Short mmCIF file of C-alpha atoms and ligand atoms in Angstrom, two decimals:
data_model
loop_
_atom_site.label_atom_id
_atom_site.label_comp_id
_atom_site.label_asym_id
_atom_site.label_seq_id
_atom_site.Cartn_x
_atom_site.Cartn_y
_atom_site.Cartn_z
CA MET A 660 -58.98 -54.06 -196.14
CA ILE A 661 -62.26 -55.09 -194.46
CA ASP A 662 -62.43 -53.36 -191.08
CA GLY A 663 -64.76 -55.63 -189.16
CA GLY A 664 -68.00 -53.78 -189.98
CA GLY A 665 -70.68 -54.32 -187.35
CA TRP A 666 -68.56 -56.79 -185.40
CA PRO A 667 -65.41 -54.87 -184.61
CA THR A 668 -62.22 -56.07 -182.98
CA TYR A 669 -60.85 -53.67 -180.41
CA VAL A 670 -57.58 -54.13 -178.56
CA VAL A 671 -56.95 -52.47 -175.21
CA LEU A 672 -53.31 -52.04 -174.20
CA GLY A 673 -51.68 -50.71 -171.06
CA ARG A 674 -49.40 -51.63 -168.22
CA GLN A 675 -50.61 -53.64 -165.24
CA GLY A 676 -52.90 -51.46 -163.13
CA SER A 677 -53.85 -49.21 -166.07
CA GLY A 678 -57.53 -50.15 -165.76
CA LYS A 679 -57.75 -52.35 -168.87
CA GLY A 680 -60.20 -54.83 -167.34
CA VAL A 681 -62.83 -52.23 -166.43
CA GLN A 682 -62.58 -50.37 -169.72
CA CYS A 683 -62.68 -53.59 -171.76
CA GLU A 684 -65.80 -54.70 -169.93
CA ARG A 685 -67.52 -51.39 -170.66
CA LEU A 686 -66.42 -51.28 -174.29
CA ALA A 687 -67.66 -54.83 -174.81
CA ALA A 688 -71.03 -53.94 -173.23
CA ARG A 689 -71.33 -50.92 -175.52
CA PHE A 690 -70.95 -53.01 -178.67
CA GLY A 691 -72.54 -56.23 -177.41
CA SER A 692 -69.11 -57.76 -177.98
CA ALA A 693 -67.26 -60.52 -176.14
CA HIS A 694 -64.70 -59.36 -173.59
CA VAL A 695 -61.78 -61.71 -174.15
CA SER A 696 -59.14 -61.55 -171.43
CA THR A 697 -56.23 -63.94 -171.87
CA GLY A 698 -55.35 -63.49 -168.18
CA ASP A 699 -58.90 -64.44 -167.08
CA ALA A 700 -58.91 -67.43 -169.46
CA LEU A 701 -55.55 -68.64 -168.14
CA ARG A 702 -56.59 -68.17 -164.50
CA ALA A 703 -59.79 -70.14 -165.18
CA ALA A 704 -57.69 -72.94 -166.70
CA VAL A 705 -55.48 -72.95 -163.59
CA ARG A 706 -58.52 -73.07 -161.29
CA ALA A 707 -59.97 -75.98 -163.28
CA GLN A 708 -56.53 -77.67 -163.39
CA THR A 709 -56.89 -78.45 -167.08
CA ARG A 710 -53.81 -79.55 -169.02
CA LEU A 711 -53.30 -75.94 -170.13
CA GLY A 712 -53.83 -74.73 -166.57
CA ARG A 713 -51.18 -77.04 -165.15
CA LEU A 714 -48.79 -76.03 -167.90
CA VAL A 715 -49.13 -72.26 -167.38
CA GLU A 716 -49.54 -72.12 -163.60
CA PRO A 717 -45.83 -71.62 -162.77
CA SER A 718 -45.56 -68.73 -165.27
CA LEU A 719 -48.68 -67.06 -163.89
CA VAL A 720 -47.48 -67.27 -160.30
CA ARG A 721 -44.10 -65.79 -161.28
CA GLY A 722 -45.66 -63.09 -163.44
CA ALA A 723 -43.81 -64.33 -166.54
CA LEU A 724 -45.36 -64.36 -170.00
CA VAL A 725 -46.87 -67.62 -171.22
CA ALA A 726 -45.66 -69.07 -174.55
CA ASP A 727 -47.13 -67.27 -177.57
CA ASP A 728 -48.69 -70.39 -179.13
CA LEU A 729 -50.68 -71.15 -175.95
CA VAL A 730 -52.29 -67.71 -175.74
CA THR A 731 -52.75 -67.51 -179.50
CA GLY A 732 -54.64 -70.81 -179.29
CA ILE A 733 -57.06 -69.26 -176.78
CA ILE A 734 -57.55 -66.23 -179.02
CA ALA A 735 -58.06 -68.36 -182.14
CA ASP A 736 -60.88 -70.25 -180.40
CA ARG A 737 -62.56 -67.05 -179.20
CA LEU A 738 -62.29 -65.39 -182.61
CA ALA A 739 -63.79 -68.44 -184.28
CA LEU A 740 -66.70 -68.27 -181.84
CA ALA A 741 -67.15 -64.53 -182.44
CA ARG A 742 -67.07 -65.09 -186.18
CA SER A 743 -69.73 -67.80 -185.99
CA THR A 744 -72.02 -65.56 -183.92
CA ARG A 745 -71.05 -62.41 -185.87
CA SER A 746 -70.25 -60.58 -182.66
CA GLY A 747 -67.37 -58.23 -181.99
CA VAL A 748 -64.51 -58.79 -179.58
CA VAL A 749 -62.61 -56.61 -177.15
CA LEU A 750 -59.17 -58.09 -176.52
CA ASP A 751 -57.73 -57.56 -173.05
CA GLY A 752 -54.13 -58.64 -172.51
CA PHE A 753 -53.56 -59.75 -176.11
CA PRO A 754 -51.49 -59.07 -178.09
CA ARG A 755 -48.61 -58.45 -175.71
CA THR A 756 -45.73 -58.95 -178.11
CA VAL A 757 -45.11 -58.09 -181.74
CA ALA A 758 -45.16 -61.81 -182.57
CA GLN A 759 -48.66 -62.07 -181.06
CA ALA A 760 -49.77 -58.96 -182.98
CA ASP A 761 -48.58 -60.58 -186.23
CA GLN A 762 -50.50 -63.74 -185.32
CA LEU A 763 -53.63 -61.72 -184.56
CA GLU A 764 -53.41 -60.00 -187.93
CA THR A 765 -53.21 -63.42 -189.61
CA LEU A 766 -56.11 -64.82 -187.58
CA LEU A 767 -58.36 -61.87 -188.44
CA ALA A 768 -57.56 -61.69 -192.16
CA PRO A 769 -59.18 -60.48 -194.37
CA ARG A 770 -60.67 -58.38 -191.58
CA SER A 771 -58.53 -56.11 -189.47
CA ILE A 772 -58.30 -54.61 -186.02
CA HIS A 773 -60.59 -51.59 -185.63
CA LEU A 774 -58.53 -49.73 -183.09
CA ALA A 775 -55.97 -50.31 -180.32
CA ILE A 776 -56.64 -48.17 -177.27
CA HIS A 777 -53.59 -47.58 -175.13
CA LEU A 778 -54.45 -46.59 -171.55
CA ASP A 779 -51.49 -44.49 -170.54
CA VAL A 780 -50.78 -44.55 -166.80
CA PRO A 781 -47.36 -43.85 -165.25
CA PRO A 782 -45.75 -46.71 -163.29
CA SER A 783 -46.12 -44.91 -159.94
CA VAL A 784 -49.92 -44.61 -160.30
CA ALA A 785 -50.22 -48.17 -161.59
CA LEU A 786 -48.18 -49.53 -158.68
CA ASP A 787 -50.37 -47.71 -156.14
CA ARG A 788 -53.44 -49.31 -157.73
CA LEU A 789 -51.89 -52.78 -157.87
CA PHE A 790 -50.79 -52.78 -154.25
CA GLN A 791 -54.36 -51.95 -153.20
CA ARG A 792 -56.12 -54.22 -155.70
CA ARG A 793 -58.48 -56.98 -154.56
CA VAL A 794 -60.56 -59.05 -156.94
CA CYS A 795 -64.03 -60.53 -156.54
CA ALA A 796 -64.08 -64.23 -157.42
CA ALA A 797 -67.84 -64.08 -158.05
CA CYS A 798 -68.04 -61.24 -160.61
CA ASN A 799 -64.38 -60.36 -161.35
CA ASN A 800 -64.84 -56.76 -160.23
CA SER A 801 -61.68 -55.25 -158.77
CA GLY A 802 -60.92 -52.44 -156.36
CA PRO A 803 -59.47 -51.83 -152.92
CA ALA A 804 -62.53 -52.95 -150.88
CA THR A 805 -62.64 -56.26 -148.97
CA THR A 806 -66.30 -56.68 -149.96
CA CYS A 807 -67.14 -56.38 -153.65
CA GLU A 808 -68.82 -53.04 -154.35
CA ARG A 809 -70.75 -54.62 -157.22
CA CYS A 810 -72.09 -57.92 -155.85
CA GLY A 811 -71.27 -57.95 -152.14
CA SER A 812 -69.06 -61.08 -152.23
CA ALA A 813 -65.74 -61.23 -150.40
CA THR A 814 -62.73 -60.05 -152.42
CA ASP A 815 -59.22 -61.48 -152.41
CA VAL A 816 -55.72 -60.51 -153.51
CA ARG A 817 -54.79 -62.00 -156.90
CA ALA A 818 -52.13 -64.72 -156.64
CA ASP A 819 -49.80 -62.70 -158.90
CA ASP A 820 -50.27 -59.39 -157.09
CA THR A 821 -47.27 -60.13 -154.87
CA PRO A 822 -44.43 -57.57 -154.95
CA ALA A 823 -42.14 -60.04 -156.79
CA ALA A 824 -44.70 -60.98 -159.47
CA ILE A 825 -45.81 -57.35 -159.92
CA GLY A 826 -42.15 -56.40 -160.47
CA GLN A 827 -41.72 -59.20 -163.01
CA ARG A 828 -44.89 -58.25 -164.92
CA MET A 829 -43.94 -54.56 -164.98
CA THR A 830 -40.50 -55.52 -166.31
CA GLU A 831 -42.05 -57.69 -169.04
CA TYR A 832 -44.36 -54.80 -169.95
CA ALA A 833 -41.49 -52.33 -170.14
CA ARG A 834 -39.65 -54.66 -172.54
CA GLU A 835 -42.59 -55.44 -174.85
CA ALA A 836 -44.62 -52.22 -174.85
CA GLU A 837 -42.54 -49.95 -177.05
CA PRO A 838 -42.27 -52.24 -180.12
CA LEU A 839 -45.91 -53.30 -179.67
CA LEU A 840 -47.20 -49.72 -179.55
CA ALA A 841 -45.02 -48.92 -182.57
CA TRP A 842 -46.59 -51.89 -184.42
CA PHE A 843 -50.05 -50.35 -184.00
CA GLU A 844 -48.84 -46.80 -184.65
CA THR A 845 -47.28 -47.80 -187.97
CA ARG A 846 -50.67 -49.15 -189.06
CA SER A 847 -52.48 -45.96 -187.87
CA LEU A 848 -54.44 -48.08 -185.40
CA LEU A 849 -53.28 -46.55 -182.12
CA ALA A 850 -55.21 -44.18 -179.85
CA THR A 851 -53.36 -43.25 -176.66
CA ILE A 852 -55.70 -42.22 -173.85
CA ASP A 853 -54.82 -40.62 -170.53
CA GLY A 854 -55.67 -43.40 -168.06
CA ILE A 855 -55.51 -41.23 -164.94
CA GLY A 856 -58.83 -40.29 -163.35
CA THR A 857 -62.02 -42.02 -162.33
CA PRO A 858 -63.14 -45.07 -164.34
CA ASN A 859 -66.03 -42.95 -165.72
CA ALA A 860 -63.68 -40.16 -166.83
CA VAL A 861 -61.48 -42.68 -168.64
CA THR A 862 -64.53 -44.37 -170.20
CA ALA A 863 -65.58 -40.99 -171.64
CA ARG A 864 -62.12 -40.59 -173.22
CA VAL A 865 -62.22 -44.12 -174.62
CA ALA A 866 -65.69 -43.48 -176.06
CA ALA A 867 -64.46 -40.28 -177.73
CA ALA A 868 -61.49 -42.11 -179.29
CA VAL A 869 -63.72 -44.92 -180.55
CA SER A 870 -66.22 -42.44 -182.04
CA ALA A 871 -63.41 -40.50 -183.72
CA SER A 872 -62.01 -43.68 -185.28
CA ARG A 873 -65.47 -44.75 -186.48
CA MET A 874 -66.04 -41.32 -188.02
CA ALA A 875 -62.65 -41.52 -189.74
CA GLY A 876 -63.53 -45.03 -190.98
CA THR A 877 -66.83 -43.76 -192.41
CA ALA A 878 -65.16 -40.80 -194.07
CA ALA A 879 -62.41 -42.91 -195.65
P1 ADP G 246 -51.64 -58.28 -165.92
O1 ADP G 246 -51.83 -57.45 -167.17
O2 ADP G 246 -51.97 -57.52 -164.68
O3 ADP G 246 -50.31 -58.95 -165.84
P2 ADP G 246 -53.41 -60.39 -166.97
O4 ADP G 246 -54.61 -60.91 -166.27
O5 ADP G 246 -53.61 -59.72 -168.28
O6 ADP G 246 -52.74 -59.44 -165.89
O7 ADP G 246 -52.35 -61.56 -167.20
C1 ADP G 246 -51.98 -62.40 -166.13
C2 ADP G 246 -50.88 -63.34 -166.59
O8 ADP G 246 -51.37 -64.17 -167.66
C3 ADP G 246 -49.62 -62.70 -167.14
O9 ADP G 246 -48.70 -62.33 -166.14
C4 ADP G 246 -49.07 -63.83 -168.03
O10 ADP G 246 -48.47 -64.84 -167.24
C5 ADP G 246 -50.34 -64.41 -168.62
N1 ADP G 246 -50.75 -63.78 -169.89
C6 ADP G 246 -51.89 -63.08 -170.11
N2 ADP G 246 -51.94 -62.65 -171.37
C7 ADP G 246 -50.81 -63.08 -171.97
C8 ADP G 246 -50.27 -62.95 -173.28
N3 ADP G 246 -50.92 -62.28 -174.25
N4 ADP G 246 -49.08 -63.52 -173.56
C9 ADP G 246 -48.42 -64.21 -172.63
N5 ADP G 246 -48.84 -64.36 -171.36
C10 ADP G 246 -50.04 -63.81 -171.03
#
């Protein structure tokens, strides 16, 4: 099995509010990789009112999962781009189901996923974060402040951070997470990280897990 060499594929998993976005951004910066967020791509399609955007908008507003073939199409395009530029990818929000994980494995072949990092945060902590979350439209930074701490633009509440849509997304996560985590575990690709703490503390844990997996890959 070819593991991706200098252009690795990392997957970051975790429930809503686990801090995936921030950690993906940092991991991508570390490796000069593309940060590929299916949620960001779908929201951009909705904003631009493309055919895809109009198709997925009702699901996004409700907090329901979008059909597998639509998100897999986005990922296939991004992986093709990464392959042509020989850059790595950090996948944020994909795969979310075992069917998507199988499709990812097929898309990457003969390469494979380097590591799946599971940010483990209990529902109570995640809910606290989600109910306070505001997002900056200019730079995508998120946090509780009404003015972006990174670029100074005004922040807003995400359209699917309503109590009903948060509940729906958490329910979807609870249904899909266990078999998905087991899929990665069976392939010895899973690193579960404590996601409680400051973003920097979690980044340090992610970095340690990535280094450990790279060392193990070198030793093998
Ligand atoms: P969150 O993890 O907080 O729900 P995301 O930005 O990852 O936020 O996703 C937002 C929405 O985009 C999801 O509720 C779902 O409608 C859709 N979506 C994103 N990724 C996927 C995926 N892999 N499969 C199906 N739907 C997805």
